[in-house]
PDB file of C-alpha atoms in Angstrom:
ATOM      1  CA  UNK E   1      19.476  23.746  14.748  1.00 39.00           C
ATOM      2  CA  UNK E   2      16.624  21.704  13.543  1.00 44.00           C
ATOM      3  CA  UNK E   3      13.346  23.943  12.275  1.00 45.00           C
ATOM      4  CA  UNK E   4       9.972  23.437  14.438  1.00 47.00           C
ATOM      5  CA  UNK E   5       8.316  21.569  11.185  1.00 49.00           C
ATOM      6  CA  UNK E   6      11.238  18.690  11.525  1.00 47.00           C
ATOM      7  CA  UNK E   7      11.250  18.501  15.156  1.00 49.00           C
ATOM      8  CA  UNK E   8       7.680  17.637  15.394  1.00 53.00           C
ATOM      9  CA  UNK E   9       7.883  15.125  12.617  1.00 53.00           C
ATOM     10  CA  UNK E  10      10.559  13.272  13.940  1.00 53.00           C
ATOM     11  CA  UNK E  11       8.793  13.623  17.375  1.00 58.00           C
ATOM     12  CA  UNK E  12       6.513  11.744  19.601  1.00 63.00           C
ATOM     13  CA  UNK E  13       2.964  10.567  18.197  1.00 69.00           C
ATOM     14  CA  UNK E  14       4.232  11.260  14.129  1.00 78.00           C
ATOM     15  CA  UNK E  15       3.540   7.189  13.671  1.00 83.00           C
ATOM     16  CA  UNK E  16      -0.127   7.623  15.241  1.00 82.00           C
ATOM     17  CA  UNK E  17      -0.653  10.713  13.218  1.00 82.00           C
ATOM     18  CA  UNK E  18       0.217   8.975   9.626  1.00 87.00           C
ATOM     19  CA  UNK E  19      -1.918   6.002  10.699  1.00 88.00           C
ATOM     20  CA  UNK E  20      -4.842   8.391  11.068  1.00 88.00           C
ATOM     21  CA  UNK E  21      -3.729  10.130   8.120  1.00 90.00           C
ATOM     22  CA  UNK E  22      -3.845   7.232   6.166  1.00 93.00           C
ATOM     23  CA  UNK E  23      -7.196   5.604   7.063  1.00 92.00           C
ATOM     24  CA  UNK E  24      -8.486   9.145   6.529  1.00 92.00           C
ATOM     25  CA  UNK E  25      -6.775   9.206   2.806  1.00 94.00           C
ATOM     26  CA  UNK E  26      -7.761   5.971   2.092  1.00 95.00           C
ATOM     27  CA  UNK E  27     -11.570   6.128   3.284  1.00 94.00           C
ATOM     28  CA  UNK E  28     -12.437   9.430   1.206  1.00 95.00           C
ATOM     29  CA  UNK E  29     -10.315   7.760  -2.053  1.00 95.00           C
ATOM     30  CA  UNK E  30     -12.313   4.845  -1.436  1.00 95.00           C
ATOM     31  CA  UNK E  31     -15.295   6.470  -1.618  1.00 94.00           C
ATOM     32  CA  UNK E  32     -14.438   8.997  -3.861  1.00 93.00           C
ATOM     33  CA  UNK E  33     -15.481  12.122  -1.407  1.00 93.00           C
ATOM     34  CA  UNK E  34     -14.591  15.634  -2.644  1.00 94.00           C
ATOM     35  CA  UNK E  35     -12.577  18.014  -0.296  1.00 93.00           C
ATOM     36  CA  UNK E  36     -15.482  18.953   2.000  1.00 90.00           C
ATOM     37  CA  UNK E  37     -14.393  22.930   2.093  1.00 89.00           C
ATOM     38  CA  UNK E  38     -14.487  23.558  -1.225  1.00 91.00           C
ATOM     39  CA  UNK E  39     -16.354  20.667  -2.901  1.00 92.00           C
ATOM     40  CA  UNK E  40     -13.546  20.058  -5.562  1.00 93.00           C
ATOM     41  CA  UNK E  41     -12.585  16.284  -6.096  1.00 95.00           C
ATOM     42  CA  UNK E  42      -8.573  15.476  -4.353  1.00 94.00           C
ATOM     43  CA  UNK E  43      -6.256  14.684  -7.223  1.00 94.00           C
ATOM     44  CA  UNK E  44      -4.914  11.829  -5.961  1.00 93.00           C
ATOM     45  CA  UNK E  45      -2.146  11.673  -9.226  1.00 92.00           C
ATOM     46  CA  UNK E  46      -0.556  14.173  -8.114  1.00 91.00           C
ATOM     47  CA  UNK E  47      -0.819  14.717  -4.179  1.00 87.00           C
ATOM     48  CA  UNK E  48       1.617  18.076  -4.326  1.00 91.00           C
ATOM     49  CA  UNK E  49      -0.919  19.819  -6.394  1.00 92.00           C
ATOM     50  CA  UNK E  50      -3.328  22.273  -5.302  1.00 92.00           C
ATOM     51  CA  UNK E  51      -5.788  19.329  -4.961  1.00 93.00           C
ATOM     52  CA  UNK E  52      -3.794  16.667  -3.475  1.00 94.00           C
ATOM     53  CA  UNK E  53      -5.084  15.076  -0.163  1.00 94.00           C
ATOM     54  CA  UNK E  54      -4.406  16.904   3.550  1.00 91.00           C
ATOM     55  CA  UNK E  55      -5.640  15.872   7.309  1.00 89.00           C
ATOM     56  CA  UNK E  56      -5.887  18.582   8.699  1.00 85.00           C
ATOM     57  CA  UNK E  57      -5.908  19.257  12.505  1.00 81.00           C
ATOM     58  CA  UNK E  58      -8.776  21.526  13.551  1.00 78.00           C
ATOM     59  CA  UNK E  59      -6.271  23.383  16.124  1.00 76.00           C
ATOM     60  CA  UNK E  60      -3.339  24.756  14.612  1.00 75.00           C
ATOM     61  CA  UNK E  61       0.092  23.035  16.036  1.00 74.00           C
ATOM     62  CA  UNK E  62       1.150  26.532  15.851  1.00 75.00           C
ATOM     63  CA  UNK E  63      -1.809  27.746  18.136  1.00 77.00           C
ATOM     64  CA  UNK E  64      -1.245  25.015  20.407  1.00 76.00           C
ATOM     65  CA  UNK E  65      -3.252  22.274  18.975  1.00 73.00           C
ATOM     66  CA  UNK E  66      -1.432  18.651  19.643  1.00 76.00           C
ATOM     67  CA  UNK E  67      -0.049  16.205  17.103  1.00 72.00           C
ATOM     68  CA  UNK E  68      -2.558  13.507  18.020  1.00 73.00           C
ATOM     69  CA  UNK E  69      -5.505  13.444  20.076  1.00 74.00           C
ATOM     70  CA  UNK E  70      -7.541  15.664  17.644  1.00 77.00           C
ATOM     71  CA  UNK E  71     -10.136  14.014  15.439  1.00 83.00           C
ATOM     72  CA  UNK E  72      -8.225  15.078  11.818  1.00 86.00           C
ATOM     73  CA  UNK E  73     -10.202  16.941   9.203  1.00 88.00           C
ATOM     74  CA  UNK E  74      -9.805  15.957   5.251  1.00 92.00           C
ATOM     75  CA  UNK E  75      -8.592  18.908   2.885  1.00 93.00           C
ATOM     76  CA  UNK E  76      -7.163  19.946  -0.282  1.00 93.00           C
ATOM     77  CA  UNK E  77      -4.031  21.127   0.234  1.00 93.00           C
ATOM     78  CA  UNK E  78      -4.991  24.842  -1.851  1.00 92.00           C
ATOM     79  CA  UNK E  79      -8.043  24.831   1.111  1.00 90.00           C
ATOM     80  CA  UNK E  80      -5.550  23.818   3.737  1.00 88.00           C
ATOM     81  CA  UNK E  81      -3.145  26.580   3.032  1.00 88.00           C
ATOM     82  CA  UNK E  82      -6.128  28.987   3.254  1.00 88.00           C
ATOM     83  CA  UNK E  83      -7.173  27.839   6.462  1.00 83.00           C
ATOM     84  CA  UNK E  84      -3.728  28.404   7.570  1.00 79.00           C
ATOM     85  CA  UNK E  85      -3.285  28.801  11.275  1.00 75.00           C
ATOM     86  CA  UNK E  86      -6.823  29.949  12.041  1.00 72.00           C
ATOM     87  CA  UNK E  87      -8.861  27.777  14.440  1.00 66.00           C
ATOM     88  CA  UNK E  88     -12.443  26.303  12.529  1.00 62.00           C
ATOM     89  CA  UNK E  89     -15.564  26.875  14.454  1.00 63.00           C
ATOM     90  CA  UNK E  90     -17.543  24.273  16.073  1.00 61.00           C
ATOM     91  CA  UNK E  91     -20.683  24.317  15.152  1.00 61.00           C
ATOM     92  CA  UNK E  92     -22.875  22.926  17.914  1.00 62.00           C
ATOM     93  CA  UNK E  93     -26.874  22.483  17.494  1.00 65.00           C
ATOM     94  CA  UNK E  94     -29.384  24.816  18.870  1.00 61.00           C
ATOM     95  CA  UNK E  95     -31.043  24.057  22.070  1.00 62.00           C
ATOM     96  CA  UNK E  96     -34.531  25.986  22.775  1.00 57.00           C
ATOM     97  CA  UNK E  97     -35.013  26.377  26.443  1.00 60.00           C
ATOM     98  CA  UNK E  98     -37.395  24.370  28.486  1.00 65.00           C
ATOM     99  CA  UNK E  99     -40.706  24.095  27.732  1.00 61.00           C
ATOM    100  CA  UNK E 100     -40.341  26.149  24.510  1.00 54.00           C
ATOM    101  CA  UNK E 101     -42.312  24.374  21.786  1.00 55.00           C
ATOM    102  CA  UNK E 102     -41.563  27.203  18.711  1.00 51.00           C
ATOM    103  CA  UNK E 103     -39.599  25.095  15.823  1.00 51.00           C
TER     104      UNK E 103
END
């Protein structure tokens, strides 16, 4: 029987999730952007190292989170394997209610 990990990467969406991946991978090495969790630079010699380049998905496929259709977040793999299953916040801005003029 095959394991979870090799059904879903032989299932539907993989292609469209690597061609995310990869525009992801390729914009922050173009730019040279550090992993923005820990602020370390991706070690893009060796990509199985501690440092080497993730996407992430903000949902967990093992909490439910889909393949595809979730915007993928950039990680080193030692920050990735931290993060684990756990869900990241969302962080959305402040509103002050109506007619409240305090900064």
């Amino acid at each position: 029987m095959a394991s979870s990990t090799q059904h879903i990467r032989s299932g539907r969406g993989h292609r469209t999730y690597r061609r995310q991946r990869d525009i992801l991978a390729n914009r922050y090495r173009r730019n040279g952007w550090p992993c923005p969790e820990c602020g370390r630079p991706f070690d893009w010699a060796n990509p199985q190292s501690a440092q080497g380049f993730t996407a992430d998905h903000p949902r967990a496929l093992a909490t439910g989170g889909k393949l595809i259709g979730q915007q993928l977040v950039a990680m080193c793999r030692g920050c990735n394997a931290r993060k684990g299953a756990t869900v990241m916040p969302v962080i959305t801005p402040a509103t002050l209610p109506e007619g409240d003029q305090t900064p």
